[in-house]
Amino acid sequence: MAKAGKTLEIRTSPHILSGYSVDTIMFNVVLALLPITAFAVFAFGLAGLLTLSMALASCVLTEHIICRAAGKPTTVGDWSVTITGLLYGLTLPPSLPLWMVAVGGVICVAMGKALFGGLGYNTFNPALVGRAVLQAAFPVAMTSWIPGFGEGRFSSLPSSTLTLPFTEPAIDGITSATPLALWKFSQEATATGDLALGFVSGSAGETSSVLILLGGLYLIARNMMNWRIPVAIFGAVIVFSGALHLVDSARYASPLFMIFSGGLMLGAMFMATDMVGSPMTSRGCYLYGALIGLVTMVIRTWGGLPEGVMYAILLGNAVTPHLDRWTRPTVYGVRGKEAAA
Amino acid sequence: MRPMRLLGLKTFRHGVHPPESKDETSGLAIRQFPFAPLLIVPLVQHMGAPSLPVVEEGQEVQRGQRIARADGFMSVSMHAPASGLVRRIALGPSISGRMVPAVYLEPFPGSTQEVEDGTPCPLDTATPDEIIDAIQDAGVVGLGGAAFPTHVKLKVPEGKFVDTLIINGVECEPFLTTDHRVMLEQSSDIFMGIRYLLKVTGAKKVIIAVEANKPDAAAHLREAFPSDIDGSVEVLQVKYPQGAEKMLFSALLGREVPSGGLPLDIHALCCNVATTAQIGYLLPRGRGIQERVITVTGPAVKRKGNYRIAIGTPLRFLLEHVGVEEDVNRVFLGGPMMGAAASSLEIPITKGTSGVTAFTDSAAERTHSPVYPCIRCSYCVDACPIFLDPSLLGKLAANEEFETMAEEHNLMDCFECGSCSFVCPSHIPLVQQFRAAKAAVRKAKAGAA
């Protein structure tokens, strides 16, 4: 060194970085989702595999095509669209016709993400935007469920899966109700053990609460997920359903049932915690989680639908900017300055 | 707000944990560094007015002799770092990138480089004002890096008082171990300096703050603590930027310096431990600063260590002497979190230089990562020690909404610790944008006035 011609690089401090990167965070979320995805395929067989593959492929392709059409380098490599594709697929009924899966996937990325400005600007969780559109467009198909662990699930498909585009899917005789629907429409409780482990019917990836919890704990341990959000959601659900359950345990399900059923676990751990759509302050996260828990319970208890996590999270996304503004901490020294003035 | 405690150790809220990287030098005793064949002593080594030279070109000077005097209260004296010949008084390079007036001094090769004592400032008989003058005469500035003239800070105005003096031995900047070594090797100077500081400020109590990664220094200072001084050694949790004085006041006193105000407003004063040691060493001998302890370190440096180096030693001589790797490509004055990058190796070290850190290409890799959009991960919000919203400020900066940043989002309170940029997984140069924004706001204000 110190020889002539050696150039020194000049940048301003800091000269070191933590080593965390957007793509490493996103990749770790994908890792945390993999066991849940594997379980979905195991529980729902070919139907699960095809639904998840179509969801993933439609999301990733849409992102790639939009980037190319805009003349920009593709952003598929940052792994965020992989998360969207997986989460979207995991929230779908495994027997959903594949053409509907594809339409929803395009909507997730085109409407839910690209339209808002891409990564970092998507006000709403893109996976839920696609799902919400499907829910409104195809209410029957979106609430027809096949039971998990069916005989021959690896060799045959439900007849609805391969329905031709824009035709009415044939719902075959093997549909079964989700635990939430069973409770809502026939006051029938499901054993908590079955709920936690996933031996029930439901959306592809919503059934095994234990795997979802483990994935979430991994991300929390790596500081890639804000634990305050699921804690606040579960807290609100427990308080709300616990109070009602105490009043009338025949009409209102127990808090444990509420936590382990439907999309709550997946939503609370992986969708509400999407960094882009959730508040940045700690107090904001508590309020956001409490709001989501509350709205979920109001829909589940008094709404027309058995499940309300999706709408609750989308509403939470919508109020996030306000929560950030209301909970902004006082800057160091400002109190003292005001006191002196 | 109450001070926060984690694991039984006091600290402030938020902050980050960069790798400490201190192990390679913290155990190495301070060694004397040789003189460069030509020393460049800038007359601006401090915040404030340049010093006025009192020597002429061609004049022979003794080591320790005063070569420039203070120009007004916001200025300090300069002393010859070596016995030698004043070659030139002309512009010289500085870390700011600007050329500044400097004295070019050629040390005598055969000189013993003895330093003669001057007129001492006796602790017992000197008045506070005399001590303040003596500190200014000794050329003392904040050695922690800010290089603010120490005597200015110590002048307590009418109607104000100081109850607690904090001696800052935190050294939270990665790589640097100068304060650590000074605490281990110069405790008597530190306590002498504390006596002067207590007398000047009228403070009743002193707290020496040390981070938990320097248990030997804390233990040594506790053992050596004189019984006639009222105070204690506090061990703080290891966290960056614990050594910022605002963070020390939060952690130790539970007080916040009002926005735009001074530590005096909360009856506290903070002085770096190496500065304190210099005061305690120089004043009884009537001398001035002509050298300082510097950690020379970083992945590119072969013989890392803590060296006592003459002020004005050019980086080129310094690095050639310790040896550096072939692929060195970045040199900072200070550490990697707040240090300034050197644009040339002709730049001399000054009183504010606490370390020289050299990085190689491979060590620099991580800062070449691609920039992603903000994903609102909130890492920066959780890192900012003064509770700003760096994410929002970054978006405003990209839009050049500097006025909004300053008026509505407290931009001017940012002290540029760099924690936000360090944690950002999108690699957005947040603090870098804030520096530019602050400069733009100041310029607009100056233009309007």
JSON list of C-alpha atoms in Angstrom, two decimals, chain A residues 1-4 6-23 25-26 77-78 119-121 222-226 228 275-282 320-321 324 328-337 340, chain B residues 246-247 250 255-259 316 320 324-332 336-339 341-343 345 359 366-368 372-379 381 386-388 391-392 409-410 418 421-423 425-427 431-432 435:
[
{"chain": "A", "resi": 1, "resn": "MET", "atom": "CA", "xyz": [0.00, 0.00, 0.00]},
{"chain": "A", "resi": 2, "resn": "ALA", "atom": "CA", "xyz": [0.85, 3.65, 0.17]},
{"chain": "A", "resi": 3, "resn": "LYS", "atom": "CA", "xyz": [2.08, 3.15, -3.34]},
{"chain": "A", "resi": 4, "resn": "ALA", "atom": "CA", "xyz": [1.23, 5.71, -5.96]},
{"chain": "A", "resi": 6, "resn": "LYS", "atom": "CA", "xyz": [-3.71, 3.28, -4.98]},
{"chain": "A", "resi": 7, "resn": "THR", "atom": "CA", "xyz": [-7.18, 4.75, -4.69]},
{"chain": "A", "resi": 8, "resn": "LEU", "atom": "CA", "xyz": [-8.95, 5.17, -1.41]},
{"chain": "A", "resi": 9, "resn": "GLU", "atom": "CA", "xyz": [-12.67, 4.81, -1.30]},
{"chain": "A", "resi": 10, "resn": "ILE", "atom": "CA", "xyz": [-14.49, 7.66, 0.36]},
{"chain": "A", "resi": 11, "resn": "ARG", "atom": "CA", "xyz": [-17.88, 7.15, 1.88]},
{"chain": "A", "resi": 12, "resn": "THR", "atom": "CA", "xyz": [-19.44, 8.68, 4.91]},
{"chain": "A", "resi": 13, "resn": "SER", "atom": "CA", "xyz": [-19.98, 6.68, 8.08]},
{"chain": "A", "resi": 14, "resn": "PRO", "atom": "CA", "xyz": [-21.14, 4.17, 9.15]},
{"chain": "A", "resi": 15, "resn": "HIS", "atom": "CA", "xyz": [-18.68, 1.96, 7.32]},
{"chain": "A", "resi": 16, "resn": "ILE", "atom": "CA", "xyz": [-20.09, -1.34, 8.57]},
{"chain": "A", "resi": 17, "resn": "LEU", "atom": "CA", "xyz": [-23.56, -2.85, 8.23]},
{"chain": "A", "resi": 18, "resn": "SER", "atom": "CA", "xyz": [-25.45, -5.32, 10.39]},
{"chain": "A", "resi": 19, "resn": "GLY", "atom": "CA", "xyz": [-25.48, -7.97, 7.63]},
{"chain": "A", "resi": 20, "resn": "TYR", "atom": "CA", "xyz": [-29.27, -8.17, 7.54]},
{"chain": "A", "resi": 21, "resn": "SER", "atom": "CA", "xyz": [-30.68, -7.72, 4.10]},
{"chain": "A", "resi": 22, "resn": "VAL", "atom": "CA", "xyz": [-34.19, -7.63, 2.62]},
{"chain": "A", "resi": 23, "resn": "ASP", "atom": "CA", "xyz": [-33.57, -10.83, 0.69]},
{"chain": "A", "resi": 25, "resn": "ILE", "atom": "CA", "xyz": [-35.24, -11.69, 5.78]},
{"chain": "A", "resi": 26, "resn": "MET", "atom": "CA", "xyz": [-37.63, -12.75, 3.03]},
{"chain": "A", "resi": 77, "resn": "GLY", "atom": "CA", "xyz": [-34.87, -12.68, -6.52]},
{"chain": "A", "resi": 78, "resn": "ASP", "atom": "CA", "xyz": [-35.76, -10.78, -3.35]},
{"chain": "A", "resi": 119, "resn": "LEU", "atom": "CA", "xyz": [-42.22, -4.04, -2.56]},
{"chain": "A", "resi": 120, "resn": "GLY", "atom": "CA", "xyz": [-42.45, -1.73, 0.42]},
{"chain": "A", "resi": 121, "resn": "TYR", "atom": "CA", "xyz": [-45.43, 0.20, -0.87]},
{"chain": "A", "resi": 222, "resn": "ARG", "atom": "CA", "xyz": [-34.13, -14.21, 14.48]},
{"chain": "A", "resi": 223, "resn": "ASN", "atom": "CA", "xyz": [-35.74, -10.79, 15.00]},
{"chain": "A", "resi": 224, "resn": "MET", "atom": "CA", "xyz": [-37.50, -11.07, 11.66]},
{"chain": "A", "resi": 225, "resn": "MET", "atom": "CA", "xyz": [-41.00, -10.97, 13.05]},
{"chain": "A", "resi": 226, "resn": "ASN", "atom": "CA", "xyz": [-42.55, -8.54, 15.50]},
{"chain": "A", "resi": 228, "resn": "ARG", "atom": "CA", "xyz": [-46.04, -7.96, 19.67]},
{"chain": "A", "resi": 275, "resn": "MET", "atom": "CA", "xyz": [-43.60, -5.71, 7.79]},
{"chain": "A", "resi": 276, "resn": "VAL", "atom": "CA", "xyz": [-44.90, -3.47, 5.05]},
{"chain": "A", "resi": 277, "resn": "GLY", "atom": "CA", "xyz": [-48.51, -3.42, 6.21]},
{"chain": "A", "resi": 278, "resn": "SER", "atom": "CA", "xyz": [-47.99, -3.32, 9.98]},
{"chain": "A", "resi": 279, "resn": "PRO", "atom": "CA", "xyz": [-47.09, -0.37, 12.24]},
{"chain": "A", "resi": 280, "resn": "MET", "atom": "CA", "xyz": [-43.48, 0.51, 13.03]},
{"chain": "A", "resi": 281, "resn": "THR", "atom": "CA", "xyz": [-43.88, 1.58, 16.64]},
{"chain": "A", "resi": 282, "resn": "SER", "atom": "CA", "xyz": [-44.25, -0.93, 19.47]},
{"chain": "A", "resi": 320, "resn": "THR", "atom": "CA", "xyz": [-51.61, 1.21, 10.01]},
{"chain": "A", "resi": 321, "resn": "PRO", "atom": "CA", "xyz": [-50.50, 4.69, 8.84]},
{"chain": "A", "resi": 324, "resn": "ASP", "atom": "CA", "xyz": [-47.99, 4.97, 13.29]},
{"chain": "A", "resi": 328, "resn": "ARG", "atom": "CA", "xyz": [-45.08, 8.21, 17.40]},
{"chain": "A", "resi": 329, "resn": "PRO", "atom": "CA", "xyz": [-42.75, 8.46, 20.40]},
{"chain": "A", "resi": 330, "resn": "THR", "atom": "CA", "xyz": [-41.64, 11.82, 21.77]},
{"chain": "A", "resi": 331, "resn": "VAL", "atom": "CA", "xyz": [-38.19, 12.67, 20.44]},
{"chain": "A", "resi": 332, "resn": "TYR", "atom": "CA", "xyz": [-35.35, 12.90, 22.97]},
{"chain": "A", "resi": 333, "resn": "GLY", "atom": "CA", "xyz": [-35.20, 16.31, 24.60]},
{"chain": "A", "resi": 334, "resn": "VAL", "atom": "CA", "xyz": [-38.46, 17.64, 23.20]},
{"chain": "A", "resi": 335, "resn": "ARG", "atom": "CA", "xyz": [-40.28, 17.38, 26.52]},
{"chain": "A", "resi": 336, "resn": "GLY", "atom": "CA", "xyz": [-37.54, 19.36, 28.24]},
{"chain": "A", "resi": 337, "resn": "LYS", "atom": "CA", "xyz": [-37.63, 21.99, 25.53]},
{"chain": "A", "resi": 340, "resn": "ALA", "atom": "CA", "xyz": [-38.55, 25.35, 29.34]},
{"chain": "B", "resi": 246, "resn": "LYS", "atom": "CA", "xyz": [-27.00, 12.39, 25.63]},
{"chain": "B", "resi": 247, "resn": "MET", "atom": "CA", "xyz": [-27.23, 8.61, 26.10]},
{"chain": "B", "resi": 250, "resn": "SER", "atom": "CA", "xyz": [-30.29, 9.08, 30.08]},
{"chain": "B", "resi": 255, "resn": "ARG", "atom": "CA", "xyz": [-32.25, 13.21, 32.43]},
{"chain": "B", "resi": 256, "resn": "GLU", "atom": "CA", "xyz": [-32.65, 14.42, 28.84]},
{"chain": "B", "resi": 257, "resn": "VAL", "atom": "CA", "xyz": [-30.79, 17.39, 27.44]},
{"chain": "B", "resi": 258, "resn": "PRO", "atom": "CA", "xyz": [-33.55, 19.66, 26.10]},
{"chain": "B", "resi": 259, "resn": "SER", "atom": "CA", "xyz": [-33.72, 19.76, 22.31]},
{"chain": "B", "resi": 316, "resn": "ARG", "atom": "CA", "xyz": [1.09, 7.59, 5.11]},
{"chain": "B", "resi": 320, "resn": "GLU", "atom": "CA", "xyz": [3.82, 2.42, 6.54]},
{"chain": "B", "resi": 324, "resn": "VAL", "atom": "CA", "xyz": [-0.89, -2.67, 5.88]},
{"chain": "B", "resi": 325, "resn": "GLU", "atom": "CA", "xyz": [-2.27, -5.30, 3.53]},
{"chain": "B", "resi": 326, "resn": "GLU", "atom": "CA", "xyz": [-1.92, -4.85, -0.23]},
{"chain": "B", "resi": 327, "resn": "ASP", "atom": "CA", "xyz": [-5.65, -4.50, -0.84]},
{"chain": "B", "resi": 328, "resn": "VAL", "atom": "CA", "xyz": [-6.31, -1.75, 1.69]},
{"chain": "B", "resi": 329, "resn": "ASN", "atom": "CA", "xyz": [-8.91, 0.54, 0.22]},
{"chain": "B", "resi": 330, "resn": "ARG", "atom": "CA", "xyz": [-10.47, 2.48, 3.04]},
{"chain": "B", "resi": 331, "resn": "VAL", "atom": "CA", "xyz": [-8.91, 4.41, 5.91]},
{"chain": "B", "resi": 332, "resn": "PHE", "atom": "CA", "xyz": [-10.96, 6.15, 8.59]},
{"chain": "B", "resi": 336, "resn": "PRO", "atom": "CA", "xyz": [-16.22, 2.42, 11.53]},
{"chain": "B", "resi": 337, "resn": "MET", "atom": "CA", "xyz": [-19.50, 3.74, 12.98]},
{"chain": "B", "resi": 338, "resn": "MET", "atom": "CA", "xyz": [-18.73, 7.47, 13.11]},
{"chain": "B", "resi": 339, "resn": "GLY", "atom": "CA", "xyz": [-15.22, 7.82, 11.69]},
{"chain": "B", "resi": 341, "resn": "ALA", "atom": "CA", "xyz": [-13.01, 8.43, 5.57]},
{"chain": "B", "resi": 342, "resn": "ALA", "atom": "CA", "xyz": [-9.65, 9.81, 4.53]},
{"chain": "B", "resi": 343, "resn": "SER", "atom": "CA", "xyz": [-9.41, 10.93, 0.92]},
{"chain": "B", "resi": 345, "resn": "LEU", "atom": "CA", "xyz": [-2.79, 9.61, 3.01]},
{"chain": "B", "resi": 359, "resn": "PHE", "atom": "CA", "xyz": [-10.24, -1.81, 5.81]},
{"chain": "B", "resi": 366, "resn": "ARG", "atom": "CA", "xyz": [-20.97, -5.87, 3.05]},
{"chain": "B", "resi": 367, "resn": "THR", "atom": "CA", "xyz": [-21.35, -2.17, 2.43]},
{"chain": "B", "resi": 368, "resn": "HIS", "atom": "CA", "xyz": [-21.60, -2.71, -1.32]},
{"chain": "B", "resi": 372, "resn": "TYR", "atom": "CA", "xyz": [-33.95, -2.11, -1.73]},
{"chain": "B", "resi": 373, "resn": "PRO", "atom": "CA", "xyz": [-37.06, -0.03, -1.07]},
{"chain": "B", "resi": 374, "resn": "CYS", "atom": "CA", "xyz": [-37.94, 0.51, 2.60]},
{"chain": "B", "resi": 375, "resn": "ILE", "atom": "CA", "xyz": [-39.94, -2.50, 3.78]},
{"chain": "B", "resi": 376, "resn": "ARG", "atom": "CA", "xyz": [-41.01, -0.80, 7.04]},
{"chain": "B", "resi": 377, "resn": "CYS", "atom": "CA", "xyz": [-39.22, -3.45, 9.10]},
{"chain": "B", "resi": 378, "resn": "SER", "atom": "CA", "xyz": [-38.91, -0.86, 11.91]},
{"chain": "B", "resi": 379, "resn": "TYR", "atom": "CA", "xyz": [-35.32, -1.84, 12.69]},
{"chain": "B", "resi": 381, "resn": "VAL", "atom": "CA", "xyz": [-37.16, 3.01, 14.56]},
{"chain": "B", "resi": 386, "resn": "ILE", "atom": "CA", "xyz": [-33.34, 9.69, 20.26]},
{"chain": "B", "resi": 387, "resn": "PHE", "atom": "CA", "xyz": [-36.63, 8.21, 18.99]},
{"chain": "B", "resi": 388, "resn": "LEU", "atom": "CA", "xyz": [-36.71, 9.70, 15.52]},
{"chain": "B", "resi": 391, "resn": "SER", "atom": "CA", "xyz": [-37.71, 5.48, 7.82]},
{"chain": "B", "resi": 392, "resn": "LEU", "atom": "CA", "xyz": [-40.03, 8.44, 7.37]},
{"chain": "B", "resi": 409, "resn": "HIS", "atom": "CA", "xyz": [-39.82, 15.48, 12.38]},
{"chain": "B", "resi": 410, "resn": "ASN", "atom": "CA", "xyz": [-36.96, 16.81, 14.51]},
{"chain": "B", "resi": 418, "resn": "GLY", "atom": "CA", "xyz": [-25.43, 5.99, 12.13]},
{"chain": "B", "resi": 421, "resn": "SER", "atom": "CA", "xyz": [-27.95, 3.01, 8.42]},
{"chain": "B", "resi": 422, "resn": "PHE", "atom": "CA", "xyz": [-26.19, 0.17, 10.25]},
{"chain": "B", "resi": 423, "resn": "VAL", "atom": "CA", "xyz": [-29.37, -1.87, 10.78]},
{"chain": "B", "resi": 425, "resn": "PRO", "atom": "CA", "xyz": [-31.78, -4.32, 5.66]},
{"chain": "B", "resi": 426, "resn": "SER", "atom": "CA", "xyz": [-32.61, -2.29, 2.55]},
{"chain": "B", "resi": 427, "resn": "HIS", "atom": "CA", "xyz": [-29.17, -0.63, 2.81]},
{"chain": "B", "resi": 431, "resn": "VAL", "atom": "CA", "xyz": [-27.77, 8.96, 8.12]},
{"chain": "B", "resi": 432, "resn": "GLN", "atom": "CA", "xyz": [-25.88, 10.02, 5.01]},
{"chain": "B", "resi": 435, "resn": "ARG", "atom": "CA", "xyz": [-26.31, 14.86, 7.03]}
]
